[in-house]
XYZ file of C-alpha atoms in Angstrom:
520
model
C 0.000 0.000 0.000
C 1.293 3.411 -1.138
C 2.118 5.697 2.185
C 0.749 8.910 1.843
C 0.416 11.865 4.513
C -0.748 14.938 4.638
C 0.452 18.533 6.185
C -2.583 20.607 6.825
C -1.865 24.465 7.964
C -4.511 27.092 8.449
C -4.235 30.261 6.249
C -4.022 32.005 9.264
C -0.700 33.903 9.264
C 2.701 33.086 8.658
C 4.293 29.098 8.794
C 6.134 29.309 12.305
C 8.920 26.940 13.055
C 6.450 24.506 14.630
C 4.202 24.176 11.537
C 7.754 23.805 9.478
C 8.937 20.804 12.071
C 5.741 19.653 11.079
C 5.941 19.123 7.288
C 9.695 18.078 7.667
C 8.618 15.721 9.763
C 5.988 14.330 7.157
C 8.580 14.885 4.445
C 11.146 12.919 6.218
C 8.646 9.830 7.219
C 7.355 10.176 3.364
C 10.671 10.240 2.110
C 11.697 7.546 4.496
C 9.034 5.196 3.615
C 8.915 5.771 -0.476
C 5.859 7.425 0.129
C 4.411 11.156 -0.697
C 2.503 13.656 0.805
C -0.102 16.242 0.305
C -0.663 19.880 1.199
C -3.525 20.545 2.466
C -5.301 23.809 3.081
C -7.846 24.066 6.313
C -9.446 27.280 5.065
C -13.172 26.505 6.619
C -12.818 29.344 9.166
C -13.610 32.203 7.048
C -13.296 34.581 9.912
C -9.709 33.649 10.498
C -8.469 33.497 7.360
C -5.405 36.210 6.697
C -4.648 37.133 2.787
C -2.345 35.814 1.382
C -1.068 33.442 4.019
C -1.631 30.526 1.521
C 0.941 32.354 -0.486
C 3.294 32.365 2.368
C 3.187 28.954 3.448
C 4.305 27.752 -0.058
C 6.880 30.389 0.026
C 8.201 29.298 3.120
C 7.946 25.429 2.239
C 9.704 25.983 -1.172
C 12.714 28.410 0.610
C 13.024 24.985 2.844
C 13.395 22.763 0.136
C 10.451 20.663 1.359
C 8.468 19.627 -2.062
C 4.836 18.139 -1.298
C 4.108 15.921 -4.032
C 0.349 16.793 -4.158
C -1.578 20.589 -3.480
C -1.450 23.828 -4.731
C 0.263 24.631 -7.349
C 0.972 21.279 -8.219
C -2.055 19.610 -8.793
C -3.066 15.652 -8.105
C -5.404 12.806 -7.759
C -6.503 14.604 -4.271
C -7.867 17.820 -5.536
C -9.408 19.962 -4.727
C -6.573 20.855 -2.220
C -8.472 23.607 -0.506
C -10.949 22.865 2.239
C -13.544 25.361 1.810
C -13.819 23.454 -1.893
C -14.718 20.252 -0.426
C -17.811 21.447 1.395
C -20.011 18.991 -0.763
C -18.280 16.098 0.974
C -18.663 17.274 4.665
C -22.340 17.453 3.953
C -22.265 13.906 2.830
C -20.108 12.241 5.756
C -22.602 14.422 8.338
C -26.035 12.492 6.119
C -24.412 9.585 6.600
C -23.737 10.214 10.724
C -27.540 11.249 10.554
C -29.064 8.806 8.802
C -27.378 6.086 11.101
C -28.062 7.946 14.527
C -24.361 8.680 15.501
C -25.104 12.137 14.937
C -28.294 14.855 14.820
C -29.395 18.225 14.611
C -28.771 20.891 17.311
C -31.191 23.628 16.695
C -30.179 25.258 19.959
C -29.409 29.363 20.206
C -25.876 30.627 21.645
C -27.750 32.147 24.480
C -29.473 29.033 25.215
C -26.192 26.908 24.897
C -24.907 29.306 27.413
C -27.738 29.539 29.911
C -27.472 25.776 29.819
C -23.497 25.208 30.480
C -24.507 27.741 33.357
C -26.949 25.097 34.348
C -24.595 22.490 34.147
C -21.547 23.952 35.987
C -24.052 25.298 38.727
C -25.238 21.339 39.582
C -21.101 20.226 39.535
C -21.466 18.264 36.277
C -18.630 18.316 33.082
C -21.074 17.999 30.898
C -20.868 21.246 28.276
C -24.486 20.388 26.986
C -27.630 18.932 28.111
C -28.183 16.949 24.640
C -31.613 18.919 25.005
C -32.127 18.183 20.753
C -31.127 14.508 20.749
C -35.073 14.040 22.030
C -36.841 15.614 19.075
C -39.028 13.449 17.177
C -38.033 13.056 13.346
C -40.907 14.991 12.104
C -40.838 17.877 14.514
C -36.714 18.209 13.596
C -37.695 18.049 9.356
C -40.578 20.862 10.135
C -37.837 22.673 12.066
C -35.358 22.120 8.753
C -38.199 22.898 6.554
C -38.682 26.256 7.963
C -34.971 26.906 7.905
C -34.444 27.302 11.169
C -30.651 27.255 11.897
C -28.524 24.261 13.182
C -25.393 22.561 13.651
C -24.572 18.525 13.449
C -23.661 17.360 16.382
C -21.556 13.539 17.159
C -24.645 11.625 19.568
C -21.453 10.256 21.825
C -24.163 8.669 23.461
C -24.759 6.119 20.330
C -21.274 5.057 19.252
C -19.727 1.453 18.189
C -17.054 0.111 20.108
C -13.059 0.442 18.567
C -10.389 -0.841 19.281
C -7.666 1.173 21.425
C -4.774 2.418 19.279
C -1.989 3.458 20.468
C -0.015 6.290 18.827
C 3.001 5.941 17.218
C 5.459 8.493 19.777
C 2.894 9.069 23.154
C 1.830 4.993 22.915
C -1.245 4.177 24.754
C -2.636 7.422 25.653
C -5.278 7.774 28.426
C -8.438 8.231 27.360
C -9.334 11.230 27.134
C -13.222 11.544 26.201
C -13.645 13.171 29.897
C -12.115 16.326 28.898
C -14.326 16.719 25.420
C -17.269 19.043 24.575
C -20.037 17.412 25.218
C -21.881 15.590 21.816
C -18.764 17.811 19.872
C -20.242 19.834 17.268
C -19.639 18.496 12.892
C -21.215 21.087 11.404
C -21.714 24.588 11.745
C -24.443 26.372 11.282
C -22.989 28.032 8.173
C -22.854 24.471 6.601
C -19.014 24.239 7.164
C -17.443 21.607 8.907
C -15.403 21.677 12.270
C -11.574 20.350 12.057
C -12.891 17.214 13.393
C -15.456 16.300 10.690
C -12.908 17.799 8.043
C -9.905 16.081 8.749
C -11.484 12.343 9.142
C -13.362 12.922 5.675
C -10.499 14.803 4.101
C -7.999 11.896 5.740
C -9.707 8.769 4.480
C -10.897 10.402 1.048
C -7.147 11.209 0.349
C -5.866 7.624 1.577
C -3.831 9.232 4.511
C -1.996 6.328 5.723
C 0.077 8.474 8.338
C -1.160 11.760 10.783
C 1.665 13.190 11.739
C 0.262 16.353 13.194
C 1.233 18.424 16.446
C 0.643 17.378 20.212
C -1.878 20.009 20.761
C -4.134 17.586 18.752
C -3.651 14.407 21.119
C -6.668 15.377 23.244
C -8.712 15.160 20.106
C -7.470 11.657 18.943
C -10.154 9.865 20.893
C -12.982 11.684 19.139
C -11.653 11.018 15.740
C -10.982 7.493 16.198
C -14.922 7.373 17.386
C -15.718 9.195 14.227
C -14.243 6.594 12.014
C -15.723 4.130 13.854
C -19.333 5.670 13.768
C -18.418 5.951 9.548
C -17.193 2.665 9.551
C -13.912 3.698 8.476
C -9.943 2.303 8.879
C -8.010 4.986 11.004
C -4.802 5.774 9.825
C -1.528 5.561 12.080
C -1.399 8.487 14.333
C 1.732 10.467 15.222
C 1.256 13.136 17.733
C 4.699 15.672 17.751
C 5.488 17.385 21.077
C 5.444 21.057 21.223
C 8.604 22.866 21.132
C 9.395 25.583 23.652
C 11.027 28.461 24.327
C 14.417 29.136 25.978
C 12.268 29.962 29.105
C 10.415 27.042 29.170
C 6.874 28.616 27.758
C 5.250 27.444 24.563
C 5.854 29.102 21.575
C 3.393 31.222 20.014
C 2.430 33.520 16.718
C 2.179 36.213 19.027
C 5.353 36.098 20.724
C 9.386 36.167 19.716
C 10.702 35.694 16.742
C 8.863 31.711 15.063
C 7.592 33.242 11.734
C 9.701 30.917 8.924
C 9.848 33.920 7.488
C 12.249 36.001 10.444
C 15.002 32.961 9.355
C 14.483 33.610 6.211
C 15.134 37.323 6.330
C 18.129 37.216 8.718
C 20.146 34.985 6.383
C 20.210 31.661 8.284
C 20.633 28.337 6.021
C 17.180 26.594 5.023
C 18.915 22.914 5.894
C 20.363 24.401 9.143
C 17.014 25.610 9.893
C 15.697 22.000 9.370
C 18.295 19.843 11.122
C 17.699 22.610 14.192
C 14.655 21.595 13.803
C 14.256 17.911 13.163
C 16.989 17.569 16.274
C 14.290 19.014 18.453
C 12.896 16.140 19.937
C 15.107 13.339 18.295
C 16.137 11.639 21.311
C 15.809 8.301 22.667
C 11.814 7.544 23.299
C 10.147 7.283 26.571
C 7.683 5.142 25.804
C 9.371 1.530 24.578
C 5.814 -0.327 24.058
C 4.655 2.543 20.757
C 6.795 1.293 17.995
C 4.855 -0.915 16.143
C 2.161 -1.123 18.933
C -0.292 0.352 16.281
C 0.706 -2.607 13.770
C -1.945 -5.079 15.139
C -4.557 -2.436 15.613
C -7.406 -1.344 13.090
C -5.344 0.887 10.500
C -4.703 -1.039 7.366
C -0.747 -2.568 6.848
C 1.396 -0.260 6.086
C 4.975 0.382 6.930
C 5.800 1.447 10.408
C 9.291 1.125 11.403
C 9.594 -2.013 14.060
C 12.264 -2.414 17.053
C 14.696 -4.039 14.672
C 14.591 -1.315 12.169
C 14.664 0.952 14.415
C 18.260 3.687 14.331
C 20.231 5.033 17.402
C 19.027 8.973 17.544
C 21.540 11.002 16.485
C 23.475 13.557 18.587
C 21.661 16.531 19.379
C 24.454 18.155 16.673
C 24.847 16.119 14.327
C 25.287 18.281 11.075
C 23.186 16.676 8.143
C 22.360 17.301 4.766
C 18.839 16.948 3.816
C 19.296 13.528 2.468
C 21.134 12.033 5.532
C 18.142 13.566 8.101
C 15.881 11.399 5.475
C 18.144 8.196 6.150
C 18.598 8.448 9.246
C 14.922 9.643 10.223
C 13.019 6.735 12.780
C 9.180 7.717 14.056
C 10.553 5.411 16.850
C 13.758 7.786 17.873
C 11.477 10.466 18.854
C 10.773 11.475 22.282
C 7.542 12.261 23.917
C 9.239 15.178 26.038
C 8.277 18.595 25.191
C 11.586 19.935 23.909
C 13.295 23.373 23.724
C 14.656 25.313 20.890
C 17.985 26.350 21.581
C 19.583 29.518 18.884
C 22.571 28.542 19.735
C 22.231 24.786 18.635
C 21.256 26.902 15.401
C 24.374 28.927 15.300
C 26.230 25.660 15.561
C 24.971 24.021 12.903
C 24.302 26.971 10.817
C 28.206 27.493 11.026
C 28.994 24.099 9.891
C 26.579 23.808 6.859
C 28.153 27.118 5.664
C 31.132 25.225 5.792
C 29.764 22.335 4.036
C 28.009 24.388 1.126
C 31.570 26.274 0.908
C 33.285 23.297 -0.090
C 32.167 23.372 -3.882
C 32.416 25.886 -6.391
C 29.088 25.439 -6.593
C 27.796 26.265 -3.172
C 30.196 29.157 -2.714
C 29.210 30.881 -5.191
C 25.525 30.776 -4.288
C 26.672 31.938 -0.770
C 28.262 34.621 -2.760
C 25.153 36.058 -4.129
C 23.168 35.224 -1.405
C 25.163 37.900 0.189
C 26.242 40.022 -2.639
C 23.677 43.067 -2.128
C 23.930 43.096 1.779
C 28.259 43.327 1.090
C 27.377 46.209 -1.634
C 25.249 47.930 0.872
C 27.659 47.629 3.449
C 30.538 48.865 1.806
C 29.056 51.157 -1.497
C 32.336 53.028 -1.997
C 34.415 49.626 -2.165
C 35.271 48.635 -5.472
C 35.685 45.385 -4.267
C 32.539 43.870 -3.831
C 32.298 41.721 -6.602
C 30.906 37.840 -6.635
C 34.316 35.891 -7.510
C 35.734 38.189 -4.545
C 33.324 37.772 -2.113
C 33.793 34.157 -3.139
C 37.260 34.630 -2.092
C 36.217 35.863 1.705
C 33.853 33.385 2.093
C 36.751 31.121 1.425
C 39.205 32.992 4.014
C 36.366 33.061 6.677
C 35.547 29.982 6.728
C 34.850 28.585 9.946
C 34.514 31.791 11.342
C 31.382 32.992 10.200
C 28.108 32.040 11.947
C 25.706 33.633 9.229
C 26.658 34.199 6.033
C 25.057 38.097 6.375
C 28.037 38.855 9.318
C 30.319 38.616 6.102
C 30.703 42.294 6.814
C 31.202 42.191 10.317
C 34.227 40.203 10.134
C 35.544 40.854 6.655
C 35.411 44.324 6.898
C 39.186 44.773 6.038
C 38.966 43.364 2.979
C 36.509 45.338 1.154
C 37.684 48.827 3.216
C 41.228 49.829 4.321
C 41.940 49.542 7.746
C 40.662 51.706 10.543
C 43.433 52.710 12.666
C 41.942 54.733 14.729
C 39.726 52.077 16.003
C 40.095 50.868 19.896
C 41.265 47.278 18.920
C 43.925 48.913 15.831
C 45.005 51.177 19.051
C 45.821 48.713 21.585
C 46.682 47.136 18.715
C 49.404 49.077 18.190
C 50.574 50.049 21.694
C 51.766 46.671 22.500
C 54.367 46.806 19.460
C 57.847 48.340 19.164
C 57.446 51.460 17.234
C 61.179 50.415 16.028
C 60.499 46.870 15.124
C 56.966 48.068 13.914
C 58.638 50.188 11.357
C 61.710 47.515 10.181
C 59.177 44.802 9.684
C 57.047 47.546 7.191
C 60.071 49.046 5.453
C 61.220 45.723 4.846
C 58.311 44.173 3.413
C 57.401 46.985 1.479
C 60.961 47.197 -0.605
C 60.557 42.950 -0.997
C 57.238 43.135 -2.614
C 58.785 45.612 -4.947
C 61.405 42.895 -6.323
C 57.866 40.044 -6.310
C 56.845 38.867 -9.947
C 52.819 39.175 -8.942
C 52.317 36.786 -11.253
C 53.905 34.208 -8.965
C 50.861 35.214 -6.364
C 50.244 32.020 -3.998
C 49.449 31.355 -0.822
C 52.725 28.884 -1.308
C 54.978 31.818 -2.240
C 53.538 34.221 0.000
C 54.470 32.041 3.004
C 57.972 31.571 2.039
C 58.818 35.158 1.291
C 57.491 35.547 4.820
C 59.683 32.988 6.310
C 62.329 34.306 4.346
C 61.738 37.985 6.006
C 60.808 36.684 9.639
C 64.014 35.681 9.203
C 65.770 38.513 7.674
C 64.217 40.919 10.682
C 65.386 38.214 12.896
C 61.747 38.870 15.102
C 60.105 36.012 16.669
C 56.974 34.710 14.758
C 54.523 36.221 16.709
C 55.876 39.395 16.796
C 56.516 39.129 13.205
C 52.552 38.245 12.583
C 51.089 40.382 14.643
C 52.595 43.855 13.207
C 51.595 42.543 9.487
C 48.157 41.983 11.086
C 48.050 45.117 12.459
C 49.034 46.891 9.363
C 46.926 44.497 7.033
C 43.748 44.724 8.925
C 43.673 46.575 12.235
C 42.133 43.231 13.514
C 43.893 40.934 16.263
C 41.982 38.295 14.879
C 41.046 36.469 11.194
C 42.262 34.323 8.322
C 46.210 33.472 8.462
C 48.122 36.315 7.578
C 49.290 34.570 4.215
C 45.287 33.877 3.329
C 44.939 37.825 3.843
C 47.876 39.119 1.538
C 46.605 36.579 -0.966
C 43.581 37.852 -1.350
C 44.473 41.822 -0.630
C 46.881 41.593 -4.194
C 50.852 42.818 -4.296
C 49.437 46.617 -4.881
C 47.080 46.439 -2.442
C 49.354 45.494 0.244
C 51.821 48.116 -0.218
C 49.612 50.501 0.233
C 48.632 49.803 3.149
C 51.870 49.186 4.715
C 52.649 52.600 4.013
C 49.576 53.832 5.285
C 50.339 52.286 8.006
C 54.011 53.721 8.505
C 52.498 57.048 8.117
C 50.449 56.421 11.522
């Protein structure tokens, strides 16, 4: 059987870092499996609904490098791919609830529905609703209809089959949870769209979702969705419940507060695949719960992979640097952990560092760094004649390892697309803990040897020798030696080897500023 899941956002603002773990998640366990998956819009809340979100989502999905294989923009078997288009097929699955009593028409007014949870919560009872319509006879609820008298559909939880337990594939065998639902939940608005519940178990088995891989907030829910395919007489598929991430503080993330829009990553330069192994890391430990690998196998979903105890991989380190591919391989439903986990920024930086390194080691990959950061270099430095791609390739190059985000080229490259800033505090003390004699030997000296250099000879091999040769000629120690060319080179105590600077700073280039630099 073909594995298919599904992510389903709401077009209700930006894609945050949870909804991104999310579809990674679903894109590594499709990926993993040989399966696909679909995206899937949840528009049937009108009133939430934000323009052009739908827009953003795919933006921020495509800037990940997480292709769906199905939605829009892409088409499918599936479509439509929009909720509010599939209205037609809500209206069926409630008849069908209806016409075999597991569901019935609530013609009840808010104020009533409040007056009565009043009631309710007065006498000490849970209950949310008195199931007041449940005792209407047939005819007087089709005169009510008739005279179009507004309703909703509401699950008679009173009236359902029994199921099977399931267990889900990271939490295991959850306790049951029906306690803490809405009493007879509500399937249909009055507006004739459907809740999430109704939507997602008709959307889910229409589509041939074999896998819900979908956020913890939706674990309280699972019991009333596994009663809904039961009252439809429907196969569940395998459910995957994701913990919530949290802050640095220990509260939950939210839209509404610090930095989790996709797009806030996006803007401030960091690496799409650093962003995802940050992300896919979060919660990739060794899992609590040993009985949920597999425990779903024997259960009513249909036969489809699920990674047993034997397949299952050791969880990676909480850094390990991967590519895309390798988070794919190496991805295991059963390595995840059913502790809420939290984001770290500077597990980002980390890795964000290293996969700069990574891209930088083909031509390829540094020259997209390159223009990646080509206008925010030009901006930077506007009077620099130096800000050219196959230069900034050459920083890149000479930074390496150094760099945390490819946008603080700048920051610590500045010497090489301006001249030096001597008047700077770190140029000053700098300078005040070199001989102003030796200072000016190790200049003059350099100066009248580059004179006498074929520049066509330029190499980092070359340049390293003629510095051995005039370490030696000075007769300095090495550090000594270093540390004035620094000085005079950058105005920096730290960066690239001094060689790796001269290399890149050209034969005329140098000169002048070691007589700039004699002139201070």
């Amino acid at each position: 059987m073909v594995v298919l899941l599904r992510f389903a956002p709401s077009p209700t603002g930006a894609l945050h870092l949870g909804g991104l773990r999310t579809a990674l998640y679903n894109h590594l366990y499709a990926r993993r499996l040989g399966g696909k998956w679909i995206l899937r819009i949840e528009d049937t809340d009108a009133t939430r609904a934000v323009p052009g979100a739908v827009d953003g989502i795919r933006s921020a999905l495509e800037w990940a490098g997480l292709e769906y294989d199905y939605g829009p923009g892409v088409g499918g078997p599936h479509a439509p791919y929009y909720q509010s288009e599939r209205l037609d097929l809500y209206h069926t699955y409630a008849h069908k609830l209806l016409d075999s009593g597991h569901a019935y028409r609530c013609f009840c007014s808010a104020d009533t529905l409040a007056a009565t949870r009043e009631r309710l919560a007065r006498t000490g009872s849970n209950a949310t609703y008195d199931k007041a319509c449940l005792n209407l006879t047939e005819e007087e609820v089709m005169r009510r209809v008739r005279a179009g008298h507004k309703h909703v559909v509401r699950l008679n939880d009173s009236n359902l089959p029994n199921r099977p337990a399931q267990a889900d594939l990271i939490f295991g065998h959850v306790k049951d949870a029906h306690a803490s639902l809405p009493t007879d939940p509500v399937l249909l608005k009055s507006d004739l769209f459907p809740t999430y519940h109704l939507a997602s178990v008709s959307d889910d088995h229409e589509m041939g979702i074999t896998h819900v891989l979908r956020g913890e907030e939706w674990l309280p829910s699972l019991p009333l969705h596994l009663d809904l395919y039961a009252a439809l007489n429907l196969k569940p598929p395998h459910f995957a419940h994701l913990p919530l991430m949290l802050n640095r503080d220990g509260s939950k993330m939210s839209k509404r507060k610090g930095d989790v829009q996709v797009l806030d990553y996006q803007r401030r330069g960091w690496e799409p695949i650093a962003v995802l192994n940050w992300l896919a890391l979060a919660g990739w430990g060794t899992a609590a719960s040993p009985s949920h690998t597999g425990a779903a196998e024997s259960d009513t979903p249909p036969p489809i992979p699920v990674p047993s105890k034997k397949a299952k991989k050791a969880a990676p380190d909480s850094t390990a640097v991967m590519t895309l591919n390798e988070l794919i391989h190496n991805f295991d439903l059963s390595s995840l952990t059913h502790r809420r986990t939290v984001l770290d920024p500077n597990k980002l930086e980390y890795l964000n560092k290293h996969h700069l390194m990574r891209i930088a080691e083909t031509d390829e990959g540094l020259t997209a760094l390159a223009e990646k950061v080509h206008d925010v270099v030009k901006a930077a430095f506007p009077t620099s004649p130096y800000t050219n791609v196959a230069y900034i390739k050459d920083v890149i190059s000479a930074l390496e390892g150094r760099i945390v985000n490819i946008r603080d080229l700048p920051i610590y490259g500045a010497y090489f697309f301006l001249e030096p800033y001597f008047q700077g505090d770190e140029a000053i003390k700098m300078r005040k803990r070199l001989d102003d004699v030796e200072y000016r030997t190790v200049l003059e000296s350099l100066i009248q040897r580059l004179s006498l250099e074929d520049s066509t000879k330029w190499s980092e091999d070359t340049i390293r020798q003629l510095l051995q040769d005039e370490e030696s000629k000075v007769g300095l120690k090495q550090k000594t030696f270093m540390s004035v060319l620094r000085h005079a080179l950058t105005g920096s105590s730290a960066g690239p080897s001094v060689a790796t600077i001269m290399k890149i700073l050209g034969q005329d280039r140098i000169k002048e500023r070691l007589k700039t630099a004699l002139a201070h």
